[in-house]
Coordinates of C-alpha atoms in Angstrom, one line a residue:
X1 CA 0.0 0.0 0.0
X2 CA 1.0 3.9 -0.5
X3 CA -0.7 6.5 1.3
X4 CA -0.2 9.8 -0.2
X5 CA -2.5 13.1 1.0
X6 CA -5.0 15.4 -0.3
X7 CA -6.4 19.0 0.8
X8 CA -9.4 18.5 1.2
X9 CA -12.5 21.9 2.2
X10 CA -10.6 24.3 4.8
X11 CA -7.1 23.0 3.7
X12 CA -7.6 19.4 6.1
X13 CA -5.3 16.8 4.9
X14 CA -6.5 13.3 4.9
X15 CA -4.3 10.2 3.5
X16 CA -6.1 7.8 1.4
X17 CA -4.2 4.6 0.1
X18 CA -4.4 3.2 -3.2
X19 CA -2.9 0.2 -4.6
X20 CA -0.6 -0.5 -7.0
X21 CA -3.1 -2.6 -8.3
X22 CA -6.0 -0.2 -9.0
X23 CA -3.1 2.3 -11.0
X24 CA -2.3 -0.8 -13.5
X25 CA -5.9 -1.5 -14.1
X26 CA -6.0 2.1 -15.1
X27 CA -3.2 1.9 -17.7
X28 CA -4.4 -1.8 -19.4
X29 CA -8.0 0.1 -19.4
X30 CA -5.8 3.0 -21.1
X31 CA -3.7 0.7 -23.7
X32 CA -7.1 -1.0 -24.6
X33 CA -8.5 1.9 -25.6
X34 CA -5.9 3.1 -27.6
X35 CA -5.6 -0.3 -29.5
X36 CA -9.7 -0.9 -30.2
X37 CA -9.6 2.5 -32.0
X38 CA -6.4 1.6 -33.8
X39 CA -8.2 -1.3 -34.8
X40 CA -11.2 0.3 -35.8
X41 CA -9.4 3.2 -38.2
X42 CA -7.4 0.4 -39.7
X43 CA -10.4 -2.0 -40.8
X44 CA -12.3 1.8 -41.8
X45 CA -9.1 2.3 -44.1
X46 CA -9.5 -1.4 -45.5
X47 CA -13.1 -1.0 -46.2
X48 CA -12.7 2.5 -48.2
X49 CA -9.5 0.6 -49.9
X50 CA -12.3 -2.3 -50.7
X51 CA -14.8 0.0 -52.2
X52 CA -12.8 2.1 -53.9
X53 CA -11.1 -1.1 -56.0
X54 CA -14.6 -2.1 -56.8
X55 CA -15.6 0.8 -58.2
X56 CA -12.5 0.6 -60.4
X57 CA -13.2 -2.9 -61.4
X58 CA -16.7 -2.2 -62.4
X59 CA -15.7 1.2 -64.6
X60 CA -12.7 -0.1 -65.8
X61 CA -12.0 -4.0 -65.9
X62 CA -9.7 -3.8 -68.7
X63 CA -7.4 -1.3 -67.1
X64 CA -7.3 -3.2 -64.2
X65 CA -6.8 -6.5 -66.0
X66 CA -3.7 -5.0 -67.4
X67 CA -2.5 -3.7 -64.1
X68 CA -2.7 -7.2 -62.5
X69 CA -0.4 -8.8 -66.1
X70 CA 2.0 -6.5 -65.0
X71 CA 2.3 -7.2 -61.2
X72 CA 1.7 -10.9 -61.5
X73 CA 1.5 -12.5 -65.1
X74 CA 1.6 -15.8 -63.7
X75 CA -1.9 -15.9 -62.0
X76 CA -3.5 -15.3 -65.9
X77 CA -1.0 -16.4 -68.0
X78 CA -1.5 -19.7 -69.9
X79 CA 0.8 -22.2 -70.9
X80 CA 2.5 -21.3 -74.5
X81 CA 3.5 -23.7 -77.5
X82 CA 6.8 -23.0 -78.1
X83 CA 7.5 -22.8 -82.1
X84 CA 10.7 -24.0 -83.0
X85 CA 11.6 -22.6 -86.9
X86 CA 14.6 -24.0 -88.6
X87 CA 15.5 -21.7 -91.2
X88 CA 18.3 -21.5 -93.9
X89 CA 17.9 -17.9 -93.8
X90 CA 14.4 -15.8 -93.1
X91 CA 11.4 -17.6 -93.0
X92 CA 9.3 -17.8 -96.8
X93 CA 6.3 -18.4 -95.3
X94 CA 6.4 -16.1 -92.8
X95 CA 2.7 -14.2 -94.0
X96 CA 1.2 -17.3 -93.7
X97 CA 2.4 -17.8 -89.7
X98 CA 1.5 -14.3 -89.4
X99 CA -2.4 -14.7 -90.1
X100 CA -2.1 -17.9 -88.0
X101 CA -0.5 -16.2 -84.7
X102 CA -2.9 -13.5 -85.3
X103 CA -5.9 -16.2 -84.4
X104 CA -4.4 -16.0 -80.9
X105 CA -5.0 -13.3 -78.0
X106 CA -3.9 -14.9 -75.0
X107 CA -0.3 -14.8 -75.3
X108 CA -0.1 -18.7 -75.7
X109 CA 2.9 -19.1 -77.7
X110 CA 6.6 -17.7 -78.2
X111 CA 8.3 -17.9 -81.6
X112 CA 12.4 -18.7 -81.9
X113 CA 14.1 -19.2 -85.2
X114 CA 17.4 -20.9 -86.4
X115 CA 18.9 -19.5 -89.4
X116 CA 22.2 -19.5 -90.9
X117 CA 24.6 -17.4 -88.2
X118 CA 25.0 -13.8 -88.4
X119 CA 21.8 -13.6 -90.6
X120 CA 18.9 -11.1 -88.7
X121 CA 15.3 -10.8 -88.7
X122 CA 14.5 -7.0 -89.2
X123 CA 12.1 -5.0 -90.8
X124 CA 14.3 -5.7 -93.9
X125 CA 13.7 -9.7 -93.5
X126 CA 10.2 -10.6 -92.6
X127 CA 7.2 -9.1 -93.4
X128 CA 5.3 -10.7 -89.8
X129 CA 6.4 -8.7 -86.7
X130 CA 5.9 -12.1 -84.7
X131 CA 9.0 -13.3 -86.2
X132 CA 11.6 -10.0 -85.8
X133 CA 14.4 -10.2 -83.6
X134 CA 13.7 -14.4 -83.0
X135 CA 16.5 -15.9 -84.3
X136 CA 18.9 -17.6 -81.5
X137 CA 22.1 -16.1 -80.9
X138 CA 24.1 -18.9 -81.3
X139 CA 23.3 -20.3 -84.3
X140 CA 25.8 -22.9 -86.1
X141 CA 25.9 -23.7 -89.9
X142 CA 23.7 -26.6 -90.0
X143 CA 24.3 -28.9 -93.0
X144 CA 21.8 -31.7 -94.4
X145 CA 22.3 -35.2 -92.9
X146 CA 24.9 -33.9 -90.0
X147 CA 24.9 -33.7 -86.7
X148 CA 24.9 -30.0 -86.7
X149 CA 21.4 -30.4 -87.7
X150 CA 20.6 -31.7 -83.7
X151 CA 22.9 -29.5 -82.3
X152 CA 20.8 -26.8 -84.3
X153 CA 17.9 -28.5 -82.5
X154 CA 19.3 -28.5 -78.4
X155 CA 20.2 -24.6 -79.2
X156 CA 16.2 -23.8 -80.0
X157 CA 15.3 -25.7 -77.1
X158 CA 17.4 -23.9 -75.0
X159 CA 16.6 -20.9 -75.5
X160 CA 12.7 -22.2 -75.6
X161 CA 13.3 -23.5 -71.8
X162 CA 14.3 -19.9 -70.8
X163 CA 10.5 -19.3 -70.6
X164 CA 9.1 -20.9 -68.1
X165 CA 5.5 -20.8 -69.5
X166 CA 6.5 -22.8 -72.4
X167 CA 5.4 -26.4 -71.8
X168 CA 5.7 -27.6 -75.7
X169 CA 8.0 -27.1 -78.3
X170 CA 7.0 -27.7 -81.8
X171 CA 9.7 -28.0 -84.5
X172 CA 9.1 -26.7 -87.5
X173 CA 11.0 -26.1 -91.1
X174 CA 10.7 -22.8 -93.2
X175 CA 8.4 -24.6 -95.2
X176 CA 5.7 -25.7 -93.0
X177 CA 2.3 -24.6 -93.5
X178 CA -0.7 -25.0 -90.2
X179 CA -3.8 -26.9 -91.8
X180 CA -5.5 -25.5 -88.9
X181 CA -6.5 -22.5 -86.7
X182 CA -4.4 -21.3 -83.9
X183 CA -7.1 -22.2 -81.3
X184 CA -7.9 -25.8 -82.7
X185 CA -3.8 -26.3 -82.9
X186 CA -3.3 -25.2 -79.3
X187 CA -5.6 -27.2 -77.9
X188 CA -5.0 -30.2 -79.6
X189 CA -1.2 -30.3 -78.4
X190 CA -2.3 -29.2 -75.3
X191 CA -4.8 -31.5 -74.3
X192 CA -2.2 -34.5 -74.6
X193 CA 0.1 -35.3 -71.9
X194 CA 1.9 -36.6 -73.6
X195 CA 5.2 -35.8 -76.6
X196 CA 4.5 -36.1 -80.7
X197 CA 7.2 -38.2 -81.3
X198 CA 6.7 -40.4 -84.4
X199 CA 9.0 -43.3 -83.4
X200 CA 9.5 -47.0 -84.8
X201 CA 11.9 -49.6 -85.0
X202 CA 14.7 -49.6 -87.9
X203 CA 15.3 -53.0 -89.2
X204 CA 15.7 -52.9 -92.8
X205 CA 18.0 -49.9 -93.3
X206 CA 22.0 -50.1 -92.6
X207 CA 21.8 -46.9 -90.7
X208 CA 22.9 -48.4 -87.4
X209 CA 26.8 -48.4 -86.5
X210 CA 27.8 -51.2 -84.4
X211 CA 30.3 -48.7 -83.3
X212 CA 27.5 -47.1 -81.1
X213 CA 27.3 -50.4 -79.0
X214 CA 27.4 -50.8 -75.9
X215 CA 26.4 -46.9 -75.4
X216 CA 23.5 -47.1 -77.7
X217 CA 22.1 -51.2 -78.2
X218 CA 20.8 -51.9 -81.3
X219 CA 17.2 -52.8 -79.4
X220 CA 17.0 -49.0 -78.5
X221 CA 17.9 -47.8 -82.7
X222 CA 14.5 -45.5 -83.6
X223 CA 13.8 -44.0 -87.0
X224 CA 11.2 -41.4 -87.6
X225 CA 10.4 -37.5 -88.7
X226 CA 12.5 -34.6 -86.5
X227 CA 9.4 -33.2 -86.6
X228 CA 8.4 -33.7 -82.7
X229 CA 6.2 -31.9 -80.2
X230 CA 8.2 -32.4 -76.9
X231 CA 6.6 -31.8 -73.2
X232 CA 9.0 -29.4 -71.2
X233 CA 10.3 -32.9 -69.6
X234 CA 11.4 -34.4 -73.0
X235 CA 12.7 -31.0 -73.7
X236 CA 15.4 -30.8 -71.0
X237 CA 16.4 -34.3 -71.6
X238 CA 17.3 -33.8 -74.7
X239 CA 19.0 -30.3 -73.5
X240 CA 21.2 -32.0 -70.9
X241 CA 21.9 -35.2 -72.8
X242 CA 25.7 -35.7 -73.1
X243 CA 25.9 -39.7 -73.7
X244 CA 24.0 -40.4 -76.9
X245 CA 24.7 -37.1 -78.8
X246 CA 28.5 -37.9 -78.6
X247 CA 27.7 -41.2 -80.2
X248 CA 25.7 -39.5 -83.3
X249 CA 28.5 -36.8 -83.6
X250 CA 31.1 -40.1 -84.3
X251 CA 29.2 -42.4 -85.5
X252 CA 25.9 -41.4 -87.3
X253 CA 26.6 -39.9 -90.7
X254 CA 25.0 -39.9 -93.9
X255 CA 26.3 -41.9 -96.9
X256 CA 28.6 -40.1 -99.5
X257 CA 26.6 -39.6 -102.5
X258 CA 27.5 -40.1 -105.8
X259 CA 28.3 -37.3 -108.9
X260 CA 25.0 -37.7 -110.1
X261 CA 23.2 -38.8 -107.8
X262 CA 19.4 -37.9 -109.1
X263 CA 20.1 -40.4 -111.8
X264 CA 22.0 -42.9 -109.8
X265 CA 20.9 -42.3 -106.1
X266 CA 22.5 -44.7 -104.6
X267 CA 26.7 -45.5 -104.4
X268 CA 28.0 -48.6 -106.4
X269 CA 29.3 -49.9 -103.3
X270 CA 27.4 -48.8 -100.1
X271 CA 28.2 -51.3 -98.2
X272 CA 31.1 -49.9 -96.5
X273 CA 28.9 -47.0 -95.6
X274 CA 26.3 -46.5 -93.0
X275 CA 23.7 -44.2 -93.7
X276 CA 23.0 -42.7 -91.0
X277 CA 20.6 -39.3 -90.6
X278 CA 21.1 -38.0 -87.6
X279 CA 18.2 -36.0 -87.1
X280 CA 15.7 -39.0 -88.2
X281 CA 17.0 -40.9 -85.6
X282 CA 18.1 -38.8 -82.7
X283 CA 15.0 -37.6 -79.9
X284 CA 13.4 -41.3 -80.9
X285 CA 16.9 -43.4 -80.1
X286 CA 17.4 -41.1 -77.1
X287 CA 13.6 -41.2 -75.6
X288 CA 13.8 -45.1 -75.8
X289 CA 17.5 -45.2 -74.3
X290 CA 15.5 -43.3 -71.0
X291 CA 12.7 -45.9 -70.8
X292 CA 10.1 -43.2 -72.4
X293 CA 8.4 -44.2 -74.5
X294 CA 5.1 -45.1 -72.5
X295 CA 5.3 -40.7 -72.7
X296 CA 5.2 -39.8 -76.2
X297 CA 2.3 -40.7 -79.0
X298 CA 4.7 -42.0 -81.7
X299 CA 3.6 -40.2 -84.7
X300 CA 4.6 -36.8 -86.2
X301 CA 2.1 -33.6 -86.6
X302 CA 3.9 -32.7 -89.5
X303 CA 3.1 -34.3 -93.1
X304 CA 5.7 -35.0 -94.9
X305 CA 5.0 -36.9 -98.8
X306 CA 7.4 -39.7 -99.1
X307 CA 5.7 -41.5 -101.9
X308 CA 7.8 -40.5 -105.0
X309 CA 7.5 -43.6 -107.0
X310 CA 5.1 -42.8 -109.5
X311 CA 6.4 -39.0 -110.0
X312 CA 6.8 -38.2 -113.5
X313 CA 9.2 -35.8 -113.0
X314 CA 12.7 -36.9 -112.1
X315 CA 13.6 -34.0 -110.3
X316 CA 10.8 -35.0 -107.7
X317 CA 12.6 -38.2 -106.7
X318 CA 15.5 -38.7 -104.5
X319 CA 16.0 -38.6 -100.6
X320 CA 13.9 -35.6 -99.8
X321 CA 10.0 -35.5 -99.6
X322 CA 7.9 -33.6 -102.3
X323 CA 8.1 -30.2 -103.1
X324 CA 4.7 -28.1 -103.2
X325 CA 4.7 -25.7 -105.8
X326 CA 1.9 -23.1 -107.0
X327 CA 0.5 -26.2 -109.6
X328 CA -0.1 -28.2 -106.8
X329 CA -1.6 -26.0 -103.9
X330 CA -5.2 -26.5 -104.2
X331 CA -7.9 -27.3 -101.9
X332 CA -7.9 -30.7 -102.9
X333 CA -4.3 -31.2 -101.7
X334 CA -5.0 -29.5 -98.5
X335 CA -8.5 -31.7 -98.0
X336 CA -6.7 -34.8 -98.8
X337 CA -3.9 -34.2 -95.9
X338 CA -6.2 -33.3 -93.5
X339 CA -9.0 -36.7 -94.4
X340 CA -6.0 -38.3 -93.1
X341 CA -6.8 -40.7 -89.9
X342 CA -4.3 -43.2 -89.3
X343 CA -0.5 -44.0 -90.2
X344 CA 1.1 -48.1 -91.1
X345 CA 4.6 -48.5 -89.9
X346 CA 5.6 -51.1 -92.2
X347 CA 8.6 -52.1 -90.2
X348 CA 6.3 -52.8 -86.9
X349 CA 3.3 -53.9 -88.8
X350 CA 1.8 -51.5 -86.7
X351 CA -1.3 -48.8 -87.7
X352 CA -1.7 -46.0 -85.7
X353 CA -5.0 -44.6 -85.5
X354 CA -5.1 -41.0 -84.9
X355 CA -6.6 -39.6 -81.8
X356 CA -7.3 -36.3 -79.7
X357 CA -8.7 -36.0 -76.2
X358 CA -9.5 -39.6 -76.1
X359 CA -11.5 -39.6 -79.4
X360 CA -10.5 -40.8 -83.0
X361 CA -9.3 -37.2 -85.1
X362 CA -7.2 -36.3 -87.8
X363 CA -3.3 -36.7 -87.8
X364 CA -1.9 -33.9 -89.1
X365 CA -1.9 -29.9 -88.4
X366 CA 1.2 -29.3 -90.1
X367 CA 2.0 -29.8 -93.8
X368 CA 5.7 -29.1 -95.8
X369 CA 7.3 -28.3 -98.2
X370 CA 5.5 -25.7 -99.3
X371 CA 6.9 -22.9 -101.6
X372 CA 6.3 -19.6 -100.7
X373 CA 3.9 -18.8 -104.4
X374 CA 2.1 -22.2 -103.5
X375 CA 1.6 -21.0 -99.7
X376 CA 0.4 -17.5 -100.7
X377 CA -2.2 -19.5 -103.1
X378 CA -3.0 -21.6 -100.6
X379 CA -3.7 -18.1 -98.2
X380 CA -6.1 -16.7 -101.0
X381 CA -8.2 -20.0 -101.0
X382 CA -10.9 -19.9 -98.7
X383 CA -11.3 -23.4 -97.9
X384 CA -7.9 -23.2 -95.9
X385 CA -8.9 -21.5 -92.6
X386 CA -6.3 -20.0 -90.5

């Protein structure tokens, strides 16, 4: 206790105690007071802030929209298709691509190209502004039937991989045309788990080099189109790989040809040879050497015509598919590509019946080679909707 004394009427002093206790009671009631109308301005200020950004939402949504890309894009962005171009130089077809990005305003794909190094996409170069400034930095000269052709390849995807919202990369070469929209595309890549890898077993060319053994057993040798659509898994496998790209860099190369070869295509003795394409075998022999091949769909998107045999024209046959020029790009050609449903891989005795979200489709939504007066035909027609 603590007395202390007041003056009380005519100046008597009396001494009243009070206890410590009663003074602290006095100072919580104090603090409490201060802190409830803390409490109560602060949830004022958060109920203002509350109407206030309703207000905006409801006058403005696009505004705000826009706001919110820039402070978080990854609560609305989508995942993107990342299209791979390999180029000699710019892109022919690039008019055609242009209308077909154009079909898409949700930011769901990125554009890289591979041309020849030093060679720039400017105003000067391309016509589409989807495709300026795209081309990798590191570029090599990439030569038909080498390994630079997959080393060509790793380089797109690594750049591809520096965006983390691209979950598949499509290759493509400068003369691939879309069959379809980009909406029906998208979502037709998008709704598969799994990789477009078309993918079979090579038995009845020499292409093999026992040299590759034991890195790469002859059980795991794939053939098929370089024209893949990888998941962002696939994709940084074949990034990191460092065991069965060595092997193709020593060992898989294509077959010397001969003077003339249109005339003669094949060597008089080409049994010493093995020929080996590097990029028709690559992503298939590595994806089995990992045990993957439960992950991919093992067929290509891109339609390629390897049926040459009855082609009048001499120039036509050879080693490369069929070239599409303005005589030939007419709705039937397009209609016929597109009727297609299912692919026989002779060397399996396999037929693969074409399929998208679980139900039977079409196979392809990619067609080459196109010429670029064939492609602008095609654009004119229009049957072809991009």
């Amino acid at each position: 206790m603590r007395e202390i004394c007041d003056v009380i009427g005519n100046g008597r002093q009396v001494k009243r105690s009070i206890s410590f206790d009663s003074m602290k009671r006095r100072s919580n009631s104090q603090k409490f007071q201060f802190h409830h109308r803390w409490k109560r301005k602060l949830l004022a200020a958060l109920l203002l802030g509350f109407c206030f950004a309703t207000f905006l939402l409801m006058e403005s949504p696009p505004a705000i929209i826009k706001v919110l890309t820039s402070v978080s894009p990854s609560l609305i962005q989508k995942p993107k298709i990342a299209f791979l171009f390999i180029a000699r130089n710019r892109v022919p077809l690039d008019i055609v691509w242009d209308k077909f990005f154009k079909g898409d305003v949700e930011n769901r794909f990125s554009v890289y190209v591979h041309s020849r190094p030093g060679f720039l996409l400017t105003m000067a170069t391309t016509r589409s502004t989807y495709f300026l400034d795209r081309q990798i930095n590191d570029s090599v000269q990439v030569d038909w039937g080498e390994a630079s052709m997959i080393q060509a390849e790793r380089n797109l995807l690594r750049h591809a991989l520096m965006d983390k919202f691209n979950e598949r990369f499509l290759f493509l070469s400068d003369s691939c045309i879309p069959l379809y929209n980009f909406s029906y595309t998208y979502n037709y890549i998008m709704s598969a788990s799994t990789s477009f890898v078309d993918s079979f077993a090579d038995t009845k060319e020499g292409r093999y080099n026992p040299k590759m053994h034991p890195v790469i057993p002859v059980e795991n040798w794939r053939k098929g189109s370089q024209w893949v659509v990888l998941t962002r898994k696939h994709a940084e496998i074949v990034v990191n790989d460092d065991t069965v790209y060595p092997m193709f860099q020593r060992h898989c190369k294509k077959r010397s040809l001969p003077e003339f070869w249109r005339d003669d295509p094949f060597p008089a003795d080409g049994s010493k040879e093995h020929n080996c394409i590097p990029d028709e075998h690559y992503v298939q022999t590595l994806l089995a050497q990992k045990g993957l091949e439960g992950e991919i769909t093992r067929r290509s998107l891109t339609h390629s015509s390897w049926d040459l045999s009855s082609s009048r024209d001499p120039k036509r046959r050879g080693w490369h598919p069929v070239t599409y020029r303005l005589a030939d790009a007419t709705p039937a050609l397009i209609q016929s590509i597109k009727s297609i449903d299912n692919i026989y891989y002779e060397t399996e005795y396999r037929r693969e019946w074409c399929s998208s979200k679980g139900e039977f489709s079409k196979c392809f939504l990619f067609a080459r080679k196109f010429t670029r007066p064939a492609a602008i035909r095609l654009l004119n027609t229009s049957d072809w909707e991009i």
